[in-house]
Amino acid sequence: MVQETHVSAANLIFPLFIVEGNNQKTEVMSMPGIYRYSIDNLLREIESCLKLGLNSFDLFPNISEELKDKYATESYREESLYLRAIREVKNNFPEAIVVTDVAMDPYSSDGHDGIVKNGEILNDETLDILGKMALAHARCGADIIAPSDMMDGRVGYIRQVLDDNGFINVSIMSYSAKYASAFYGPFRDALNSAPKFGDKKTYQMNPANQREALIEARLDEAEGADFLMVKPALAYLDVIKLIKDNTELPVAAYNVSGEYAMLKAAVQKGWLNEQRSVTEVLTGIRRAGASAILTYHAKEVLENKWLTP
Ligand code: PBG
């Protein structure tokens, strides 16, 4: 009766990794229990999640190296792995909420989220590619577009492209305060998407900054975002709370790959109680103010009935 915070299936978004091929299901080494699925197995996985009441998914593609180029052209090619996957999921499960990732890095031969020239990221030139990618996702049936690239001005640009093409009902979940974090390591292993040189510090945020997150969030809100996301979650609960207190928009938080990996590693060693630590993490993120939590724990908490009613 007096418990202030609850976590339910409706709060959870399950990130899923996709790989080319048939009947593929390969575990990500640094993320026990998390797999890269070929499209056929992805559909099976989504079906089993839907049965558990988990109905929101964020898809990420593992692209083979020879399809990558400087301009991420594979990201909007009609028959690409990613676009086929979105279409298949929405055709088979129209009730599933499909969140799509807009960023160049899985398709970029430089492993960066923007176009690289002379070692620098070209912010404005990148917007054109992000717009093409977002539009391609919308045409395949994406419900929510989630730009994770951190280019300035991309929310407004993508909103305009979507509206101009009649996709007025497709939402934008913006990675507003995305920090240049060490905790993305396992994700980059999963997608083989690590930067080929340098780091992402010229476009992702400095972990030391809190007030700057408000600037980023306010810009995204003004540009038409429907959700504001903070990422990672655990080292940034103050940022989640700050943004929550300063917006009427729903706030999302990404409980990232490294956060998942460290918890699982400790559980494997017998150093942490899995059920208690997973539910405490999710409750803490909810308590800080997140309505939506992107988490690799989404399926297991429902399968094991770890959430309290
Ligand atoms: C890149 C992207 C990253 C994640 C989601 N989208 C990694 C990065 O910025 O290098 C990380 C997610 C995770 O670690 O779970 N556009």
PDB file of C-alpha atoms and ligand atoms in Angstrom, residues 15 17 31 60 101-106 111 113 147-149 175 178-179 181 183-188 191 193-195 200 203-204 231 254-259 296, ligand 1:
ATOM      1  CA  PRO A  15      16.907  -4.245 -26.956  1.00  0.00           C
ATOM      2  CA  PHE A  17      20.498  -7.659 -31.738  1.00  0.00           C
ATOM      3  CA  MET A  31      26.492 -10.339 -22.201  1.00  0.00           C
ATOM      4  CA  PHE A  60      20.088  -3.107 -33.419  1.00  0.00           C
ATOM      5  CA  ASP A 101      17.915   3.026 -33.744  1.00  0.00           C
ATOM      6  CA  VAL A 102      19.017   5.946 -35.866  1.00  0.00           C
ATOM      7  CA  ALA A 103      22.797   6.369 -35.918  1.00  0.00           C
ATOM      8  CA  MET A 104      25.524   5.671 -38.434  1.00  0.00           C
ATOM      9  CA  ASP A 105      27.890   3.579 -36.327  1.00  0.00           C
ATOM     10  CA  PRO A 106      26.721   0.011 -37.107  1.00  0.00           C
ATOM     11  CA  GLY A 111      32.709   3.148 -36.545  1.00  0.00           C
ATOM     12  CA  ASP A 113      27.921   8.080 -35.437  1.00  0.00           C
ATOM     13  CA  PRO A 147      18.243   8.775 -32.640  1.00  0.00           C
ATOM     14  CA  SER A 148      21.265   7.656 -30.592  1.00  0.00           C
ATOM     15  CA  ASP A 149      23.889   9.592 -32.548  1.00  0.00           C
ATOM     16  CA  TYR A 175      18.867  10.078 -26.679  1.00  0.00           C
ATOM     17  CA  LYS A 178      23.987  10.403 -23.829  1.00  0.00           C
ATOM     18  CA  TYR A 179      27.341  10.332 -22.122  1.00  0.00           C
ATOM     19  CA  SER A 181      30.685   6.186 -21.345  1.00  0.00           C
ATOM     20  CA  PHE A 183      29.729   1.120 -20.245  1.00  0.00           C
ATOM     21  CA  TYR A 184      28.968   0.701 -23.957  1.00  0.00           C
ATOM     22  CA  GLY A 185      31.823  -1.775 -24.439  1.00  0.00           C
ATOM     23  CA  PRO A 186      29.792  -5.018 -24.584  1.00  0.00           C
ATOM     24  CA  PHE A 187      27.276  -3.430 -27.004  1.00  0.00           C
ATOM     25  CA  ARG A 188      30.107  -2.568 -29.379  1.00  0.00           C
ATOM     26  CA  LEU A 191      27.577  -5.194 -33.108  1.00  0.00           C
ATOM     27  CA  SER A 193      30.749  -1.238 -34.063  1.00  0.00           C
ATOM     28  CA  ALA A 194      33.595   0.237 -32.017  1.00  0.00           C
ATOM     29  CA  PRO A 195      35.191   3.423 -33.428  1.00  0.00           C
ATOM     30  CA  LYS A 200      33.058   9.760 -29.242  1.00  0.00           C
ATOM     31  CA  TYR A 203      29.550  14.440 -29.696  1.00  0.00           C
ATOM     32  CA  GLN A 204      28.664  12.410 -26.598  1.00  0.00           C
ATOM     33  CA  LYS A 231      22.059   7.004 -21.003  1.00  0.00           C
ATOM     34  CA  TYR A 254      18.977   3.105 -20.983  1.00  0.00           C
ATOM     35  CA  ASN A 255      20.307   0.466 -18.583  1.00  0.00           C
ATOM     36  CA  VAL A 256      23.228  -0.192 -20.917  1.00  0.00           C
ATOM     37  CA  SER A 257      25.254  -3.236 -21.882  1.00  0.00           C
ATOM     38  CA  GLY A 258      28.097  -2.627 -19.421  1.00  0.00           C
ATOM     39  CA  GLU A 259      25.645  -2.295 -16.548  1.00  0.00           C
ATOM     40  CA  TYR A 296      18.611  -6.353 -21.360  1.00  0.00           C
TER      41      TYR A 296
HETATM   42  C1  PBG B   1      25.435   3.929 -30.858  1.00  0.00           C
HETATM   43  C2  PBG B   1      24.804   3.260 -29.692  1.00  0.00           C
HETATM   44  C3  PBG B   1      25.510   2.779 -28.590  1.00  0.00           C
HETATM   45  C4  PBG B   1      24.573   2.179 -27.747  1.00  0.00           C
HETATM   46  C5  PBG B   1      23.309   2.335 -28.328  1.00  0.00           C
HETATM   47  N1  PBG B   1      23.471   3.007 -29.530  1.00  0.00           N
HETATM   48  C6  PBG B   1      26.959   2.739 -28.321  1.00  0.00           C
HETATM   49  C7  PBG B   1      27.805   3.889 -28.617  1.00  0.00           C
HETATM   50  O1  PBG B   1      27.387   5.051 -28.559  1.00  0.00           O
HETATM   51  O2  PBG B   1      28.956   3.640 -28.957  1.00  0.00           O
HETATM   52  C8  PBG B   1      24.931   1.516 -26.460  1.00  0.00           C
HETATM   53  C9  PBG B   1      23.922   0.626 -25.822  1.00  0.00           C
HETATM   54  C10 PBG B   1      24.484  -0.252 -24.769  1.00  0.00           C
HETATM   55  O3  PBG B   1      25.655  -0.155 -24.368  1.00  0.00           O
HETATM   56  O4  PBG B   1      23.730  -1.109 -24.293  1.00  0.00           O
HETATM   57  N2  PBG B   1      24.705   4.717 -31.679  1.00  0.00           N
END
